[in-house]
Amino acid sequence: MESHKEAQLKGVFECHLCGLTAPYSYYGQKPPNTRSVVLLEESYVMKDPFTPDKDKFLILGSQCSLCNRRVCVGTECSLFYCKRFCLPCINENLQAFPLEIRQDLDKKKSHSKSHPSKNADART
Amino acid sequence: MESRAKKRCRDPSPSRGHQGGLWDWSCPETRRRMEELYFREQDYIRAGSEDSCQFWTFFERLQRFQSLKAEREQAVLSPSAQADPSATPGLAGLPQEYDPRYRINLSVLSGDMEELVRGKRGDRRRGSGVPAERLSQFRAALLHYLDFTQKQSFAKLVKLQRERVALPITQYRDRLLRAVAQNQVVVVAGDTGCGKSTQVPQYLLAAGYSHVACTQPRRIACISLAKRVGFESLHQYGDEVGYQIRFESTRSPATKIVFLTEGLLLRQVQREPALPGYQVLIADEVHERHLHSDFLLGVLRRLLPARPDLKLVLMSATINIRLFAGYFGGAPVVQVPGRLFPITIIYQPIPQEEAAANRKPERLDPRPYLRVLQAIDHKYPPEERGDLLIFLSGVAEIGSVLEAAQTYATHTQRWVVLPLHSTLSIAEQDKVFDMPPPGVRKCIVSTNIAETSVTIDGVRFVLDSGKVKELSYDPQAKLQRLQEFWISRASAEQRKGRAGRTGPGVCYRLYAESDYDAFAPYPVPEIQRVALDALVLQMKSMGLGDPRTFPFLEPPPQASLETAVRYLREQGALDGAEGLTPIGNLLAQLPVDVVIGKILVLGSLFRLAGPVLTLAAALSVQSPFLRPMRPDPDCATARRPLESPHGDPLTLLNTFNEWVQVKSERAGGSRKWCRRRGMEEHRLYEAANLRRQFQELLRDHGLLETTAARPRDSYARQSRHRERRELHQLRRRHEETEGRKRKVLKLQEGEAGSTSDEEGAGGDRSRGIDIQDVKFKLRHNVDELQAAAGTALSSNQLTLLKLVLCRGLYPQLAVPDHYNSCRKDSDQIFHTKNKQGIVLHPTCVFAASPELLQVTEKGAAEGRRQDSQEGLSSRHQLLAFVSLLETNKPYLVNCLRVPALQALLLFSRALDTNADCTRLVADSWLELGVPDSEAALRLLASAIQLRAAWEGLLNQQLEGRCGESQRALDPREVATLRQGLLEFLEHEVQYTLHRLTALEKQNLYVGPQTVAAALGLPGLFQGAEMMPDEEKGGYRVTDFLTYNCLAGDADLYSDCLRSFWTCPHCALYMPFTPLERMSHENSCRPQTQEAPPEEVAGSPAKPSALQRPYRCDVCQQDFMFTSTEILRHRKKHP
Ligand SMILES: [Zn+2]
Ligand SMILES: [Zn+2]
């Protein structure tokens, strides 16, 4: 019973950039009960709360391979390209990334500029 | 590679799908093949699951997208821009040739991969035979799909957290926690949508509080809140969030917060007055002012000083907050604004002339309602979504608006009209949550259930009739009335608010603004309009002292309290000093009506526990029989075999038993069985749960012997074990795939006939699991239930069962009107002591078969009828009923027919006679005329004996259970009583039954007299003193029997009515007055056989209780004689 509980809750993941917090139950590359899936980075993982299937997991985030800060997988915070990179680090090293990724980021920037108040709005 | 090619040749199965080199992804065989490789039992996605369907949909979309992209890229063959990886060491080795695959952070080991990795060739047929490029195409798609589902779920997570943060209450979080830390009681006031119910418990948990209880007025809210809070906290607390309702609990030692009903928390206080198990109590929705909620606040206010460490948080809408804060000594209030979109109010009072022109005032005129539907159609284009919610007062009103609106809907094709009220089946209620097709609006026609209990999203228009039907209680008549009232301003606002939950809305009010201003500010609290029996009983058992002086939040009317106390005294739950009697103490612990509780206790005496448990449970839940808007003949025919000619309670018993049989014979067949009979199965499940609870309660109180677990052979044990394990698996599987998907409504949905919808409740049918059935089998010992249900009652048992029911129900009796035989079936009327002209509820078996109540003589009584009085019969019957309900008419609900004379002799609180007992008046309202005086006396005498014996045994049983020495009842005594009662009921005596008129009641008694005539009479009973009755006149014989007090012919006869009689026991033959005869018979009754011989032997030595001083006037001597001895002595002086 006790060990089961411990497996359930490892700690709370918090994104260094957006402040998203969520409890995680596993950290690593091989989430439990998912034999055929492996993760390509050490990740903070929880059971997917949006499906009743107990074996489905949800990756919350991981460490930026450059600055080692914990960041969430949200596209406003980080990006995976063979490794995890937080957005600030990518912006500092834009030239190291292929064109497609740079274009992607540009697109996102202009998008978030056109809806700047989206987040603030929800808080009032 | 070589071996692969060979394999392909040998393998006969490679699919027809890609024969001739054409690879077809949409071919089922191809897909099956791929699923075999990648969607195995141990894989992340399993073949045939919903997930795999979604994958294939995704796959098709991806292919289309990729082929489009390929075309585009061929056109603009741009040289891939070279990046410069040299700068930072961490960036070295990044592939410069972009491929979307590098963006995915996971990988999959599939069947063929594993094989290759392990170099295993064991199972040839598992070798794929699929071209490598197809495999890699599939793998890539699979990875993209997994990445896509990750993104989807993550987006949901972000949205959920954003929504939580956006709730108005979020900004008050710190203020609230500070207030709770600094005060014992805090009031949180916030309107719909502010998030208090879901967030406050989470804040408290996160702040480190544990052992939190949050009370809710409704069971359903307990479940949904526990789920919601568990979900929002992302199951962070796991099983630390639970709920507890009457029959279900997810509570465990790990539970930190539990949602439970107010009633349940009160029961816990009853057991442990200081509530040691809790640190924080949250009382939610206190503004609704339910009886339990008001009472709970009273109890908690008393408790707080004794538990200074206990925190109490009251949560309320912004209604009358000062009342709550003031009640708790000026508790601080944290006020949170609600979140409603603006709502336009349109007052549309029904024009006077139109209201006056309604020819049938009892039927609601639907025209004003239709006008609103038309107005909406006119003003708002169908693409602008938004449904309509109509509030009406009751089911009949819903019926008439529904009918008219459906006609309109069929005509316009722009509406789906659905009813919503609590007597609908669950499946029908659930339909209001389904989606209308595009361009069509839902019109939900509802009672006030949609005001607070049921929340439907997507409502943009509200149409408020301004009326509500509420049960109001008449303490004088002890009658519940369902009456129509204007709603309060608070309710009107609540109804209006339902239009502004998801966007700006419109509220049409069918009354004037001036009417609104004249409404009462708040609804009448429940405590001021319901019967308080159960409340008073509970207060007594909690030791809260005199309910009249209890500091309620707002005190109930004094008259209601007095009625409740009087009623409990009448029912024997309170004694003369208003203390709890043993039976009252037990009743206080049963969560049922006093009457039902009594039946439970009474039944256990005669080993009728099985049927009585079922009856008590079935009578405590809503009737399973649904009443369709239009009568269905098939359904009526199917129900007929269940109907009992004895009355509705026994019909319920038959129904439950038959249902259990069906359940044990064919698994899952019971749902269909119920549907065919127009029954709501859910209520039978509830009854089964309640039955089990009663059984446990009776066992706990020593009223039911614990059935020694029958030693099962190991095979049976094993198979039972296996069965349970399978059931557990089924339930788990159901829970995993739970969550009813919203369906799209059909245009004709609301119309009659759709009730027999094969879907039943929820969408389980498709998966073939009846989850209710699974839960039922897990919760109950079906074998035991079936054994109890399968044994038919003998006619003696049935007779006793009816007697037990009648004793429990007494004084809820009704007498048929004298002229019923000349009336139409549907016009049969009945009278109770306090209320006249009551009709049978349409569901009642006697409403369909009134002949069961007709007084018909068996055999040829023709000759006798000529010279006999009118109305003379041995088969008069009364109806014992469970409740009296007044809507447009007063109705008797759940009736049982009982023989009138016997029932009245056995159960009347007051029985008054004339001198020769040919006239008897029961409880000053029913007069029995028994021309045969001897028979009357015989019956009266045995009734007195039986009552004493029954009462004695019952008290022994109730007191015995309190003492440590569980003194078992003497089975011989019980058997004697049982036999006696059965014989008593078989007596056939001709009598008349007459309801006293008001005038007759006035002149009923002779009144106090100074006649000493009876002083010389010997004691009528062993130990019973014959005292002149100072009110009625005559003599009090027992606490219920007053002899010779009826005015009229009585006293003229009293002395000269001696006639010769032979005592059947001692063969004494001499003239007796009726009273003398009774007296003799009682003392002469052979009490010998059962009595141990030594007692008889010892008796002459000391004066027995039967002896009394007797002075003989003839021989001038004083004696100590028993009644018999007196008579024997007199015989010596001829
Ligand atoms: Zn983030
Ligand atoms: Zn970084």
XYZ file of N, CA and C in Angstrom, chain B residues 57-223:
501
model
N -8.085 7.143 -37.838
C -8.609 8.413 -38.336
C -7.462 9.406 -38.511
N -6.613 9.444 -37.486
C -5.462 10.324 -37.525
C -4.562 9.962 -38.712
N -4.392 8.670 -38.885
C -3.521 8.154 -39.935
C -3.972 8.648 -41.313
N -5.299 8.561 -41.533
C -5.823 8.995 -42.832
C -5.573 10.486 -43.052
N -5.825 11.257 -41.989
C -5.587 12.701 -42.109
C -4.120 12.999 -42.407
N -3.258 12.285 -41.701
C -1.818 12.506 -41.863
C -1.389 12.203 -43.297
N -1.933 11.123 -43.846
C -1.558 10.753 -45.214
C -1.968 11.814 -46.211
N -3.203 12.311 -46.020
C -3.662 13.371 -46.931
C -2.739 14.580 -46.844
N -2.423 14.941 -45.603
C -1.586 16.110 -45.371
C -0.216 15.922 -46.012
N 0.338 14.721 -45.845
C 1.690 14.482 -46.361
C 1.738 14.485 -47.876
N 0.692 13.942 -48.508
C 0.725 13.929 -49.969
C 0.594 15.355 -50.510
N -0.199 16.187 -49.831
C -0.302 17.591 -50.230
C 1.046 18.282 -50.120
N 1.670 18.023 -48.984
C 2.939 18.673 -48.697
C 4.003 18.250 -49.720
N 3.973 16.977 -50.059
C 4.945 16.452 -51.019
C 4.824 17.188 -52.344
N 3.571 17.418 -52.756
C 3.366 18.143 -54.016
C 3.979 19.526 -53.945
N 3.675 20.201 -52.827
C 4.158 21.566 -52.671
C 5.685 21.613 -52.707
N 6.301 20.686 -51.978
C 7.747 20.735 -51.869
C 8.456 20.416 -53.172
N 7.775 19.586 -53.969
C 8.370 19.302 -55.267
C 8.415 20.565 -56.112
N 7.380 21.373 -55.924
C 7.296 22.610 -56.695
C 8.387 23.603 -56.302
N 8.600 23.766 -55.001
C 9.540 24.800 -54.535
C 10.784 24.165 -53.962
N 11.457 23.348 -54.675
C 12.602 22.643 -54.113
C 13.653 23.607 -53.573
N 13.407 24.084 -52.355
C 14.328 25.066 -51.782
C 15.493 24.346 -51.133
N 16.701 24.851 -51.302
C 17.842 24.219 -50.643
C 17.720 24.417 -49.143
N 17.846 23.352 -48.406
C 17.703 23.454 -46.966
C 18.774 24.397 -46.424
N 18.333 25.392 -45.699
C 19.261 26.384 -45.166
C 20.183 25.731 -44.171
N 21.446 25.930 -44.357
C 22.408 25.307 -43.454
C 22.547 26.131 -42.186
N 22.489 25.447 -41.075
C 22.662 26.146 -39.811
C 24.116 26.040 -39.387
N 24.398 26.791 -38.352
C 25.780 26.804 -37.905
C 25.859 26.206 -36.505
N 26.272 24.977 -36.401
C 26.231 24.287 -35.128
C 27.488 24.493 -34.289
N 28.365 25.237 -34.738
C 29.675 25.266 -34.087
C 29.677 26.014 -32.758
N 28.788 27.026 -32.645
C 28.858 27.970 -31.540
C 28.953 27.329 -30.150
N 27.924 26.584 -29.735
C 27.869 26.060 -28.380
C 28.096 24.553 -28.395
N 28.786 24.048 -27.394
C 29.037 22.603 -27.401
C 27.733 21.795 -27.284
N 26.798 22.282 -26.510
C 25.545 21.548 -26.331
C 24.766 21.419 -27.624
N 25.133 22.184 -28.600
C 24.368 22.174 -29.833
C 25.042 21.344 -30.916
N 26.212 20.877 -30.594
C 26.920 20.077 -31.579
C 26.145 18.803 -31.850
N 26.157 18.386 -33.076
C 25.532 17.114 -33.413
C 24.057 17.224 -33.722
N 23.492 18.409 -33.684
C 22.094 18.554 -34.087
C 22.002 18.323 -35.584
N 21.082 17.501 -36.012
C 20.994 17.262 -37.461
C 20.592 18.537 -38.189
N 21.299 18.826 -39.220
C 21.015 20.053 -39.952
C 19.933 19.850 -41.002
N 19.814 18.589 -41.426
C 18.719 18.270 -42.349
C 17.454 18.123 -41.518
N 16.532 19.062 -41.665
C 15.340 19.051 -40.811
C 14.441 17.879 -41.139
N 13.953 17.252 -40.125
C 12.925 16.220 -40.308
C 11.976 16.329 -39.115
N 10.671 16.376 -39.382
C 9.720 16.512 -38.266
C 9.892 15.412 -37.215
N 10.458 14.285 -37.628
C 10.636 13.170 -36.707
C 11.496 13.590 -35.507
N 12.444 14.502 -35.753
C 13.327 14.924 -34.656
C 12.603 15.735 -33.603
N 11.394 16.136 -33.922
C 10.648 16.951 -32.957
C 9.889 16.095 -31.936
N 9.912 14.780 -32.167
C 9.122 13.913 -31.288
C 10.008 13.308 -30.215
N 9.572 13.427 -28.974
C 10.444 13.040 -27.866
C 10.187 11.634 -27.347
N 9.555 10.787 -28.175
C 9.398 9.405 -27.719
C 9.566 8.430 -28.867
N 9.671 7.182 -28.508
C 9.875 6.147 -29.509
C 9.130 4.888 -29.101
N 8.908 4.029 -30.098
C 8.096 2.847 -29.834
C 8.850 1.582 -30.234
N 8.809 0.631 -29.344
C 9.335 -0.698 -29.687
C 8.146 -1.517 -30.130
N 8.170 -1.997 -31.362
C 7.001 -2.744 -31.812
C 7.347 -4.203 -31.931
N 6.354 -4.979 -32.306
C 6.513 -6.424 -32.385
C 7.673 -6.830 -33.266
N 7.728 -6.313 -34.491
C 8.774 -6.748 -35.414
C 10.148 -6.263 -34.966
N 10.149 -5.081 -34.356
C 11.401 -4.555 -33.837
C 11.951 -5.488 -32.776
N 11.073 -5.859 -31.877
C 11.526 -6.736 -30.800
C 12.088 -8.022 -31.366
N 11.397 -8.525 -32.342
C 11.864 -9.752 -32.970
C 13.257 -9.567 -33.549
N 13.424 -8.474 -34.239
C 14.717 -8.218 -34.859
C 15.791 -8.055 -33.802
N 15.422 -7.313 -32.746
C 16.378 -7.059 -31.683
C 16.829 -8.360 -31.052
N 15.817 -9.198 -30.759
C 16.160 -10.425 -30.064
C 16.613 -11.521 -31.026
N 16.460 -11.267 -32.323
C 16.843 -12.257 -33.310
C 16.021 -13.520 -33.187
N 14.828 -13.377 -32.771
C 13.991 -14.549 -32.539
C 13.161 -14.839 -33.777
N 13.045 -16.096 -34.123
C 12.247 -16.426 -35.305
C 11.191 -17.435 -34.950
N 10.912 -17.597 -33.673
C 10.062 -18.693 -33.199
C 8.765 -18.833 -33.974
N 7.942 -17.856 -33.889
C 6.624 -17.979 -34.479
C 6.636 -17.396 -35.876
N 6.550 -18.259 -36.837
C 6.682 -17.824 -38.218
C 5.540 -16.907 -38.643
N 4.347 -17.259 -38.179
C 3.216 -16.489 -38.666
C 3.230 -15.049 -38.161
N 3.951 -14.857 -37.066
C 4.016 -13.487 -36.575
C 4.955 -12.620 -37.393
N 5.801 -13.269 -38.179
C 6.659 -12.512 -39.090
C 5.762 -11.657 -39.965
N 6.181 -10.433 -40.203
C 5.199 -9.482 -40.694
C 4.800 -9.715 -42.145
N 5.748 -9.984 -42.991
C 5.393 -10.067 -44.389
C 4.969 -8.730 -44.943
N 5.305 -7.688 -44.208
C 4.932 -6.340 -44.638
C 6.180 -5.657 -45.154
N 6.108 -5.011 -46.303
C 7.297 -4.345 -46.853
C 7.870 -3.351 -45.864
N 9.172 -3.262 -45.838
C 9.851 -2.429 -44.849
C 9.422 -0.976 -44.937
N 9.223 -0.477 -46.174
C 8.882 0.948 -46.267
C 7.504 1.216 -45.684
N 6.621 0.195 -45.794
C 5.293 0.361 -45.204
C 5.398 0.378 -43.685
N 6.238 -0.508 -43.172
C 6.421 -0.549 -41.724
C 6.916 0.793 -41.212
N 7.886 1.354 -41.893
C 8.440 2.595 -41.368
C 7.440 3.737 -41.547
N 6.649 3.638 -42.598
C 5.583 4.626 -42.780
C 4.603 4.568 -41.600
N 4.269 3.335 -41.246
C 3.336 3.147 -40.150
C 3.929 3.637 -38.827
N 5.194 3.258 -38.615
C 5.868 3.667 -37.376
C 5.896 5.183 -37.234
N 6.215 5.845 -38.340
C 6.287 7.305 -38.289
C 4.927 7.882 -37.920
N 3.891 7.321 -38.547
C 2.543 7.806 -38.247
C 2.204 7.579 -36.781
N 2.596 6.414 -36.293
C 2.304 6.095 -34.905
C 2.974 7.095 -33.961
N 4.219 7.410 -34.256
C 4.931 8.372 -33.413
C 4.252 9.738 -33.457
N 3.857 10.139 -34.645
C 3.167 11.413 -34.773
C 1.871 11.400 -33.986
N 1.206 10.254 -34.032
C -0.054 10.148 -33.304
C 0.172 10.278 -31.795
N 1.171 9.568 -31.294
C 1.450 9.628 -29.861
C 1.811 11.053 -29.447
N 2.609 11.704 -30.287
C 2.998 13.074 -30.011
C 1.758 13.971 -29.982
N 0.861 13.692 -30.937
C -0.374 14.463 -31.019
C -1.236 14.291 -29.758
N -1.367 13.043 -29.275
C -2.189 12.834 -28.076
C -1.542 13.492 -26.860
N -0.209 13.480 -26.819
C 0.473 14.160 -25.720
C 0.148 15.654 -25.735
N 0.217 16.232 -26.918
C -0.043 17.667 -27.035
C -1.482 17.980 -26.636
N -2.383 17.090 -27.071
C -3.790 17.283 -26.761
C -4.030 17.310 -25.248
N -3.506 16.292 -24.578
C -3.724 16.212 -23.134
C -3.036 17.364 -22.407
N -1.851 17.731 -22.899
C -1.148 18.821 -22.233
C -1.928 20.130 -22.377
N -2.530 20.311 -23.556
C -3.327 21.519 -23.766
C -4.517 21.534 -22.801
N -5.098 20.374 -22.573
C -6.213 20.293 -21.631
C -5.762 20.678 -20.228
N -4.585 20.206 -19.882
C -4.047 20.500 -18.558
C -3.865 22.008 -18.380
N -3.311 22.631 -19.399
C -3.077 24.071 -19.326
C -4.412 24.811 -19.216
N -5.386 24.333 -20.002
C -6.699 24.983 -19.997
C -7.349 24.849 -18.616
N -7.284 23.647 -18.071
C -7.871 23.399 -16.754
C -7.282 24.347 -15.721
N -5.969 24.506 -15.765
C -5.336 25.352 -14.764
C -5.673 26.813 -14.986
N -5.759 27.184 -16.269
C -6.150 28.567 -16.564
C -7.531 28.848 -16.031
N -8.448 27.878 -16.259
C -9.816 28.088 -15.807
C -9.895 28.208 -14.295
N -9.120 27.387 -13.622
C -9.119 27.454 -12.156
C -8.655 28.823 -11.687
N -7.588 29.278 -12.327
C -7.030 30.576 -11.937
C -8.022 31.695 -12.236
N -8.808 31.488 -13.295
C -9.723 32.543 -13.719
C -10.978 32.623 -12.848
N -11.211 31.631 -11.995
C -12.424 31.663 -11.161
C -12.363 32.841 -10.187
N -13.499 33.499 -9.987
C -13.500 34.667 -9.099
C -12.926 34.356 -7.717
N -13.157 33.146 -7.223
C -12.745 32.848 -5.849
C -11.227 32.860 -5.699
N -10.513 32.622 -6.821
C -9.061 32.519 -6.746
C -8.439 33.741 -6.067
N -8.987 34.889 -6.375
C -8.405 36.105 -5.808
C -8.663 36.236 -4.318
N -9.564 35.424 -3.821
C -9.911 35.531 -2.397
C -9.260 34.431 -1.586
N -8.460 33.646 -2.271
C -7.862 32.479 -1.647
C -7.114 32.846 -0.363
N -6.213 33.801 -0.458
C -5.399 34.128 0.712
C -6.243 34.744 1.822
N -7.176 35.608 1.415
C -8.044 36.230 2.398
C -8.836 35.157 3.159
N -9.339 34.186 2.385
C -10.116 33.109 2.985
C -9.266 32.308 3.967
N -8.061 31.921 3.533
C -7.220 31.092 4.395
C -6.830 31.853 5.665
N -6.594 33.137 5.511
C -6.283 33.941 6.693
C -7.468 33.949 7.658
N -8.673 34.178 7.087
C -9.873 34.217 7.925
C -10.080 32.897 8.656
N -9.845 31.790 7.953
C -10.039 30.487 8.588
C -9.004 30.277 9.699
N -7.804 30.737 9.441
C -6.760 30.556 10.444
C -7.077 31.356 11.710
N -7.692 32.509 11.535
C -7.895 33.403 12.673
C -9.244 33.252 13.359
N -10.208 32.583 12.703
C -11.548 32.489 13.292
C -12.014 31.054 13.323
N -12.929 30.785 14.227
C -13.478 29.435 14.259
C -14.549 29.265 13.174
N -15.302 30.315 12.913
C -16.354 30.228 11.905
C -16.149 31.312 10.852
N -16.234 30.918 9.591
C -16.117 31.884 8.498
C -17.257 31.638 7.526
N -17.860 32.699 7.037
C -18.909 32.562 6.027
C -18.337 32.961 4.674
N -18.488 32.073 3.686
C -18.099 32.415 2.319
C -19.377 32.628 1.532
N -19.566 33.847 1.034
C -20.785 34.137 0.292
C -20.412 34.394 -1.152
N -20.990 33.615 -2.043
C -20.660 33.798 -3.451
C -21.717 33.175 -4.319
N -21.997 33.818 -5.444
C -23.060 33.307 -6.293
C -22.551 32.282 -7.278
N -23.513 31.693 -7.976
C -23.247 30.672 -8.977
C -22.022 31.021 -9.814
N -21.169 30.048 -9.985
C -20.056 30.254 -10.901
C -18.829 30.870 -10.269
N -18.887 31.166 -8.975
C -17.699 31.781 -8.381
C -16.666 30.718 -8.029
N -17.082 29.463 -8.009
C -16.119 28.380 -7.827
C -15.893 27.950 -6.399
N -16.748 28.407 -5.480
C -16.460 28.110 -4.077
C -16.521 26.623 -3.744
N -17.525 25.933 -4.317
C -17.692 24.526 -3.928
C -16.507 23.668 -4.328
N -15.898 23.957 -5.477
C -14.771 23.125 -5.916
C -13.442 23.619 -5.360
N -13.301 24.940 -5.189
C -11.979 25.472 -4.856
C -11.689 25.513 -3.358
N -12.687 25.916 -2.562
C -12.411 26.063 -1.127
C -11.846 24.774 -0.520
N -12.437 23.604 -0.831
C -11.838 22.381 -0.276
C -10.381 22.198 -0.713
N -10.083 22.527 -1.963
C -8.705 22.359 -2.439
C -7.746 23.327 -1.753
N -8.219 24.555 -1.542
C -7.361 25.529 -0.852
C -7.012 25.023 0.546
N -8.042 24.506 1.203
C -7.811 24.040 2.571
C -6.816 22.886 2.586
N -6.980 21.962 1.641
C -6.050 20.832 1.575
C -4.633 21.321 1.307
N -4.529 22.210 0.327
C -3.197 22.697 -0.044
C -2.569 23.468 1.108
N -3.413 24.076 1.949
C -2.881 24.838 3.072
C -2.534 23.926 4.242
N -2.724 22.627 4.049
C -2.273 21.695 5.067
C -3.349 21.186 6.006
N -4.574 21.628 5.828
C -5.635 21.066 6.661
C -5.929 19.660 6.182
N -6.317 18.816 7.100
C -6.810 17.504 6.659
C -8.028 17.174 7.501
N -8.612 16.008 7.272
C -9.859 15.657 7.938
C -10.901 16.745 7.718
N -11.116 17.018 6.457
C -12.107 18.026 6.078
C -13.380 17.309 5.647
N -14.527 17.772 6.146
C -15.807 17.249 5.673
C -16.543 18.390 5.009
N -17.121 18.125 3.863
C -17.892 19.156 3.182
C -19.300 18.618 2.961
N -20.287 19.251 3.597
C -21.647 18.732 3.471
C -22.357 19.358 2.285
N -23.221 18.552 1.686
C -24.016 18.963 0.533
C -25.463 18.579 0.784
N -26.403 19.366 0.271
C -27.794 18.964 0.452
C -28.182 17.779 -0.424
N -27.453 17.550 -1.513
C -27.864 16.493 -2.431
C -26.778 15.449 -2.597
N -27.237 14.195 -2.662
C -26.297 13.088 -2.814
C -25.480 13.208 -4.083
N -26.187 13.570 -5.162
C -25.529 13.609 -6.464
C -24.369 14.602 -6.466
N -24.549 15.701 -5.701
C -23.494 16.715 -5.642
C -22.267 16.169 -4.928
N -22.474 15.302 -3.954
C -21.333 14.711 -3.245
C -20.453 13.946 -4.216
N -21.098 13.150 -5.058
C -20.339 12.336 -5.999
C -19.626 13.223 -7.012
